[in-house]
Amino acid sequence: MKIRLAGIRHNTSADGYGWRTVYFSQGCKHHCQECFNPETWSFSGGQLLDTKDIIQKFKDNKEYDLVDGVTFSGGDPFFQPQPFALLAKEFKKMKVNIWAYTGFKFEELLKLANKNKAIKELINNVDVIVDGRFEISLKNPELKYRGSANQRIIDVPKSLKQKEIITLAF
């Protein structure tokens, strides 16, 4: 299956807890004012890659054992739910912690998941979702792993199990 990525960043600690590999989705309709990655908005930019190759390169990475997890950022990975769901399921098999950043609110994603199986699979295979559009009026550089105060760091498995949003504090 093909996926369109704006890029891949290895060994970063900025996009989730610990040392991570970040996969930047290409394509976003949110267009947040002062977005950190406006070059990822176009759905035709970036590179079209094969998900099998991405998984194999991750497995072949000599630093794989040192990575705490992977992060899906963007753009917005929920605009490409099918390939990101496939990646998430494969990473889960390797017991890799997965974070996803999205401009959608978690409640919106759950509604979309009722109509879109791939979104449901992606949500079900992610450990943490940082949700909500970046809001320039709520920008706060003191916040860890998010840019504005409206964004939440959500423990997805606990939230699904308890049927209420459970946030993580950092």
PDB file of C-alpha atoms in Angstrom:
ATOM      1  CA  MET A   1       0.000   0.000   0.000  1.00  0.00           C
ATOM      2  CA  LYS A   2       1.249   3.491  -0.817  1.00  0.00           C
ATOM      3  CA  ILE A   3       1.484   6.413   1.594  1.00  0.00           C
ATOM      4  CA  ARG A   4       2.396  10.035   0.894  1.00  0.00           C
ATOM      5  CA  LEU A   5       4.922  11.409   3.390  1.00  0.00           C
ATOM      6  CA  ALA A   6       6.475  14.842   3.720  1.00  0.00           C
ATOM      7  CA  GLY A   7       9.432  13.268   5.495  1.00  0.00           C
ATOM      8  CA  ILE A   8      10.784  11.011   8.194  1.00  0.00           C
ATOM      9  CA  ARG A   9      12.793  12.188  11.194  1.00  0.00           C
ATOM     10  CA  HIS A  10      14.820   9.730  13.251  1.00  0.00           C
ATOM     11  CA  ASN A  11      15.955  10.063  16.864  1.00  0.00           C
ATOM     12  CA  THR A  12      13.881  13.017  17.967  1.00  0.00           C
ATOM     13  CA  SER A  13      12.395  13.698  21.380  1.00  0.00           C
ATOM     14  CA  ALA A  14      10.168  16.624  20.359  1.00  0.00           C
ATOM     15  CA  ASP A  15       7.140  14.715  19.046  1.00  0.00           C
ATOM     16  CA  GLY A  16       6.217  12.454  21.939  1.00  0.00           C
ATOM     17  CA  TYR A  17       7.731  10.823  24.979  1.00  0.00           C
ATOM     18  CA  GLY A  18      11.277   9.483  24.627  1.00  0.00           C
ATOM     19  CA  TRP A  19      13.303   8.936  21.461  1.00  0.00           C
ATOM     20  CA  ARG A  20      11.082   8.520  18.433  1.00  0.00           C
ATOM     21  CA  THR A  21      10.934   8.111  14.701  1.00  0.00           C
ATOM     22  CA  VAL A  22       8.449  10.577  13.233  1.00  0.00           C
ATOM     23  CA  TYR A  23       6.521  10.011  10.008  1.00  0.00           C
ATOM     24  CA  PHE A  24       5.187  13.300   8.631  1.00  0.00           C
ATOM     25  CA  SER A  25       2.002  12.826   6.660  1.00  0.00           C
ATOM     26  CA  GLN A  26       1.612  14.853   3.482  1.00  0.00           C
ATOM     27  CA  GLY A  27      -1.773  16.558   3.258  1.00  0.00           C
ATOM     28  CA  CYS A  28      -3.898  18.593   5.630  1.00  0.00           C
ATOM     29  CA  LYS A  29      -7.136  20.545   5.310  1.00  0.00           C
ATOM     30  CA  HIS A  30      -6.987  22.222   8.732  1.00  0.00           C
ATOM     31  CA  HIS A  31      -4.600  25.022   7.622  1.00  0.00           C
ATOM     32  CA  CYS A  32      -3.977  26.284  11.155  1.00  0.00           C
ATOM     33  CA  GLN A  33      -2.709  29.855  11.368  1.00  0.00           C
ATOM     34  CA  GLU A  34       1.081  29.813  11.928  1.00  0.00           C
ATOM     35  CA  CYS A  35       1.223  26.045  11.401  1.00  0.00           C
ATOM     36  CA  PHE A  36       4.621  24.535  12.187  1.00  0.00           C
ATOM     37  CA  ASN A  37       4.578  22.503   8.924  1.00  0.00           C
ATOM     38  CA  PRO A  38       2.611  24.414   6.233  1.00  0.00           C
ATOM     39  CA  GLU A  39       4.648  22.654   3.538  1.00  0.00           C
ATOM     40  CA  THR A  40       2.722  19.486   4.455  1.00  0.00           C
ATOM     41  CA  TRP A  41      -0.691  20.934   3.524  1.00  0.00           C
ATOM     42  CA  SER A  42      -0.652  19.953  -0.158  1.00  0.00           C
ATOM     43  CA  PHE A  43      -1.956  16.476  -0.912  1.00  0.00           C
ATOM     44  CA  SER A  44       0.346  16.192  -3.924  1.00  0.00           C
ATOM     45  CA  GLY A  45       3.661  17.119  -2.295  1.00  0.00           C
ATOM     46  CA  GLY A  46       6.131  14.922  -0.472  1.00  0.00           C
ATOM     47  CA  GLN A  47       6.998  11.416  -1.597  1.00  0.00           C
ATOM     48  CA  LEU A  48       4.809   8.448  -2.382  1.00  0.00           C
ATOM     49  CA  LEU A  49       6.304   5.476  -0.512  1.00  0.00           C
ATOM     50  CA  ASP A  50       5.390   1.849   0.018  1.00  0.00           C
ATOM     51  CA  THR A  51       4.311   0.952   3.564  1.00  0.00           C
ATOM     52  CA  LYS A  52       6.177  -2.384   3.321  1.00  0.00           C
ATOM     53  CA  ASP A  53       9.409  -0.495   2.659  1.00  0.00           C
ATOM     54  CA  ILE A  54       8.792   1.824   5.608  1.00  0.00           C
ATOM     55  CA  ILE A  55       8.246  -1.122   7.960  1.00  0.00           C
ATOM     56  CA  GLN A  56      11.311  -2.969   6.647  1.00  0.00           C
ATOM     57  CA  LYS A  57      13.537   0.112   6.983  1.00  0.00           C
ATOM     58  CA  PHE A  58      12.325   0.557  10.563  1.00  0.00           C
ATOM     59  CA  LYS A  59      13.105  -3.089  11.351  1.00  0.00           C
ATOM     60  CA  ASP A  60      16.527  -2.788   9.694  1.00  0.00           C
ATOM     61  CA  ASN A  61      17.396   0.384  11.615  1.00  0.00           C
ATOM     62  CA  LYS A  62      20.351  -0.406  13.865  1.00  0.00           C
ATOM     63  CA  GLU A  63      18.929   1.953  16.502  1.00  0.00           C
ATOM     64  CA  TYR A  64      15.528   0.184  16.575  1.00  0.00           C
ATOM     65  CA  ASP A  65      16.149  -1.136  20.094  1.00  0.00           C
ATOM     66  CA  LEU A  66      16.911   2.387  21.308  1.00  0.00           C
ATOM     67  CA  VAL A  67      13.705   3.918  19.938  1.00  0.00           C
ATOM     68  CA  ASP A  68      10.895   4.429  22.457  1.00  0.00           C
ATOM     69  CA  GLY A  69       8.262   4.766  19.767  1.00  0.00           C
ATOM     70  CA  VAL A  70       7.005   6.261  16.544  1.00  0.00           C
ATOM     71  CA  THR A  71       4.921   9.345  15.921  1.00  0.00           C
ATOM     72  CA  PHE A  72       2.550  10.093  13.060  1.00  0.00           C
ATOM     73  CA  SER A  73       2.487  13.847  12.509  1.00  0.00           C
ATOM     74  CA  GLY A  74       1.818  16.026   9.573  1.00  0.00           C
ATOM     75  CA  GLY A  75       0.047  17.260   7.754  1.00  0.00           C
ATOM     76  CA  ASP A  76      -2.570  15.110   9.393  1.00  0.00           C
ATOM     77  CA  PRO A  77      -2.313  11.300   9.333  1.00  0.00           C
ATOM     78  CA  PHE A  78      -6.094  10.979   9.629  1.00  0.00           C
ATOM     79  CA  PHE A  79      -6.411  12.262   6.037  1.00  0.00           C
ATOM     80  CA  GLN A  80      -4.588   9.040   5.023  1.00  0.00           C
ATOM     81  CA  PRO A  81      -6.128   6.633   7.520  1.00  0.00           C
ATOM     82  CA  GLN A  82      -5.734   3.409   5.559  1.00  0.00           C
ATOM     83  CA  PRO A  83      -1.934   3.408   5.134  1.00  0.00           C
ATOM     84  CA  PHE A  84      -1.368   4.868   8.600  1.00  0.00           C
ATOM     85  CA  ALA A  85      -3.634   2.197  10.116  1.00  0.00           C
ATOM     86  CA  LEU A  86      -1.563  -0.442   8.345  1.00  0.00           C
ATOM     87  CA  LEU A  87       1.664   1.074   9.700  1.00  0.00           C
ATOM     88  CA  ALA A  88       0.178   1.288  13.190  1.00  0.00           C
ATOM     89  CA  LYS A  89      -0.860  -2.383  13.149  1.00  0.00           C
ATOM     90  CA  GLU A  90       2.623  -3.438  12.018  1.00  0.00           C
ATOM     91  CA  PHE A  91       4.347  -1.294  14.644  1.00  0.00           C
ATOM     92  CA  LYS A  92       2.007  -2.701  17.305  1.00  0.00           C
ATOM     93  CA  LYS A  93       3.135  -6.223  16.370  1.00  0.00           C
ATOM     94  CA  MET A  94       6.667  -5.020  17.223  1.00  0.00           C
ATOM     95  CA  LYS A  95       5.402  -3.633  20.554  1.00  0.00           C
ATOM     96  CA  VAL A  96       6.238  -0.067  19.509  1.00  0.00           C
ATOM     97  CA  ASN A  97       4.560   2.854  21.284  1.00  0.00           C
ATOM     98  CA  ILE A  98       2.609   5.018  18.797  1.00  0.00           C
ATOM     99  CA  TRP A  99       1.603   8.669  19.027  1.00  0.00           C
ATOM    100  CA  ALA A 100      -0.475  10.543  16.436  1.00  0.00           C
ATOM    101  CA  TYR A 101      -0.987  14.278  16.031  1.00  0.00           C
ATOM    102  CA  THR A 102      -4.207  15.504  14.454  1.00  0.00           C
ATOM    103  CA  GLY A 103      -6.144  18.709  13.977  1.00  0.00           C
ATOM    104  CA  PHE A 104      -9.357  16.772  14.582  1.00  0.00           C
ATOM    105  CA  LYS A 105     -10.815  16.653  18.079  1.00  0.00           C
ATOM    106  CA  PHE A 106     -10.948  13.138  19.516  1.00  0.00           C
ATOM    107  CA  GLU A 107     -14.740  13.305  19.583  1.00  0.00           C
ATOM    108  CA  GLU A 108     -14.758  14.105  15.838  1.00  0.00           C
ATOM    109  CA  LEU A 109     -12.482  11.152  15.136  1.00  0.00           C
ATOM    110  CA  LEU A 110     -14.787   8.789  17.003  1.00  0.00           C
ATOM    111  CA  LYS A 111     -17.742   9.979  14.887  1.00  0.00           C
ATOM    112  CA  LEU A 112     -15.710   9.591  11.693  1.00  0.00           C
ATOM    113  CA  ALA A 113     -14.655   6.109  12.838  1.00  0.00           C
ATOM    114  CA  ASN A 114     -18.297   5.014  12.809  1.00  0.00           C
ATOM    115  CA  LYS A 115     -18.317   5.583   9.033  1.00  0.00           C
ATOM    116  CA  ASN A 116     -14.693   4.864   8.142  1.00  0.00           C
ATOM    117  CA  LYS A 117     -13.141   1.506   9.092  1.00  0.00           C
ATOM    118  CA  ALA A 118      -9.586   2.743   8.465  1.00  0.00           C
ATOM    119  CA  ILE A 119      -9.987   5.632  10.916  1.00  0.00           C
ATOM    120  CA  LYS A 120     -11.338   3.182  13.485  1.00  0.00           C
ATOM    121  CA  GLU A 121      -8.358   0.853  12.941  1.00  0.00           C
ATOM    122  CA  LEU A 122      -5.920   3.733  13.225  1.00  0.00           C
ATOM    123  CA  ILE A 123      -7.482   4.948  16.483  1.00  0.00           C
ATOM    124  CA  ASN A 124      -7.519   1.403  17.884  1.00  0.00           C
ATOM    125  CA  ASN A 125      -3.804   0.928  17.203  1.00  0.00           C
ATOM    126  CA  VAL A 126      -2.526   4.247  18.554  1.00  0.00           C
ATOM    127  CA  ASP A 127      -1.444   4.710  22.171  1.00  0.00           C
ATOM    128  CA  VAL A 128      -1.640   8.497  22.339  1.00  0.00           C
ATOM    129  CA  ILE A 129      -3.421  11.107  20.247  1.00  0.00           C
ATOM    130  CA  VAL A 130      -2.578  14.789  20.530  1.00  0.00           C
ATOM    131  CA  ASP A 131      -5.784  16.327  19.246  1.00  0.00           C
ATOM    132  CA  GLY A 132      -7.078  19.693  18.141  1.00  0.00           C
ATOM    133  CA  ARG A 133      -6.060  22.391  15.750  1.00  0.00           C
ATOM    134  CA  PHE A 134      -3.161  24.640  16.664  1.00  0.00           C
ATOM    135  CA  GLU A 135      -4.712  27.891  17.931  1.00  0.00           C
ATOM    136  CA  ILE A 136      -2.331  30.852  17.735  1.00  0.00           C
ATOM    137  CA  SER A 137      -4.257  32.735  20.464  1.00  0.00           C
ATOM    138  CA  LEU A 138      -3.624  29.785  22.827  1.00  0.00           C
ATOM    139  CA  LYS A 139       0.032  29.255  21.854  1.00  0.00           C
ATOM    140  CA  ASN A 140       2.173  28.385  24.853  1.00  0.00           C
ATOM    141  CA  PRO A 141       5.856  27.435  24.424  1.00  0.00           C
ATOM    142  CA  GLU A 142       5.882  26.018  27.962  1.00  0.00           C
ATOM    143  CA  LEU A 143       3.559  23.156  26.991  1.00  0.00           C
ATOM    144  CA  LYS A 144       5.222  19.828  26.375  1.00  0.00           C
ATOM    145  CA  TYR A 145       4.361  17.897  23.175  1.00  0.00           C
ATOM    146  CA  ARG A 146       1.731  20.400  22.019  1.00  0.00           C
ATOM    147  CA  GLY A 147       1.685  23.946  20.743  1.00  0.00           C
ATOM    148  CA  SER A 148      -1.519  25.438  22.112  1.00  0.00           C
ATOM    149  CA  ALA A 149      -3.497  25.032  25.313  1.00  0.00           C
ATOM    150  CA  ASN A 150      -6.607  23.645  23.575  1.00  0.00           C
ATOM    151  CA  GLN A 151      -4.734  20.559  22.388  1.00  0.00           C
ATOM    152  CA  ARG A 152      -5.009  17.459  24.555  1.00  0.00           C
ATOM    153  CA  ILE A 153      -2.645  14.524  25.030  1.00  0.00           C
ATOM    154  CA  ILE A 154      -5.055  11.597  25.138  1.00  0.00           C
ATOM    155  CA  ASP A 155      -4.440   8.084  26.418  1.00  0.00           C
ATOM    156  CA  VAL A 156      -6.347   6.297  23.670  1.00  0.00           C
ATOM    157  CA  PRO A 157      -6.681   2.751  25.100  1.00  0.00           C
ATOM    158  CA  LYS A 158      -7.916   4.048  28.475  1.00  0.00           C
ATOM    159  CA  SER A 159     -10.267   6.534  26.818  1.00  0.00           C
ATOM    160  CA  LEU A 160     -11.809   3.845  24.628  1.00  0.00           C
ATOM    161  CA  LYS A 161     -12.149   1.437  27.533  1.00  0.00           C
ATOM    162  CA  GLN A 162     -13.662   3.964  29.945  1.00  0.00           C
ATOM    163  CA  LYS A 163     -15.728   5.709  27.232  1.00  0.00           C
ATOM    164  CA  GLU A 164     -14.460   9.119  28.353  1.00  0.00           C
ATOM    165  CA  ILE A 165     -11.418  11.172  27.466  1.00  0.00           C
ATOM    166  CA  ILE A 166      -8.427  10.406  29.676  1.00  0.00           C
ATOM    167  CA  THR A 167      -5.591  12.871  29.252  1.00  0.00           C
ATOM    168  CA  LEU A 168      -1.936  12.485  30.126  1.00  0.00           C
ATOM    169  CA  ALA A 169       0.014  15.180  31.936  1.00  0.00           C
ATOM    170  CA  PHE A 170       3.617  15.960  31.088  1.00  0.00           C
TER     171      PHE A 170
END
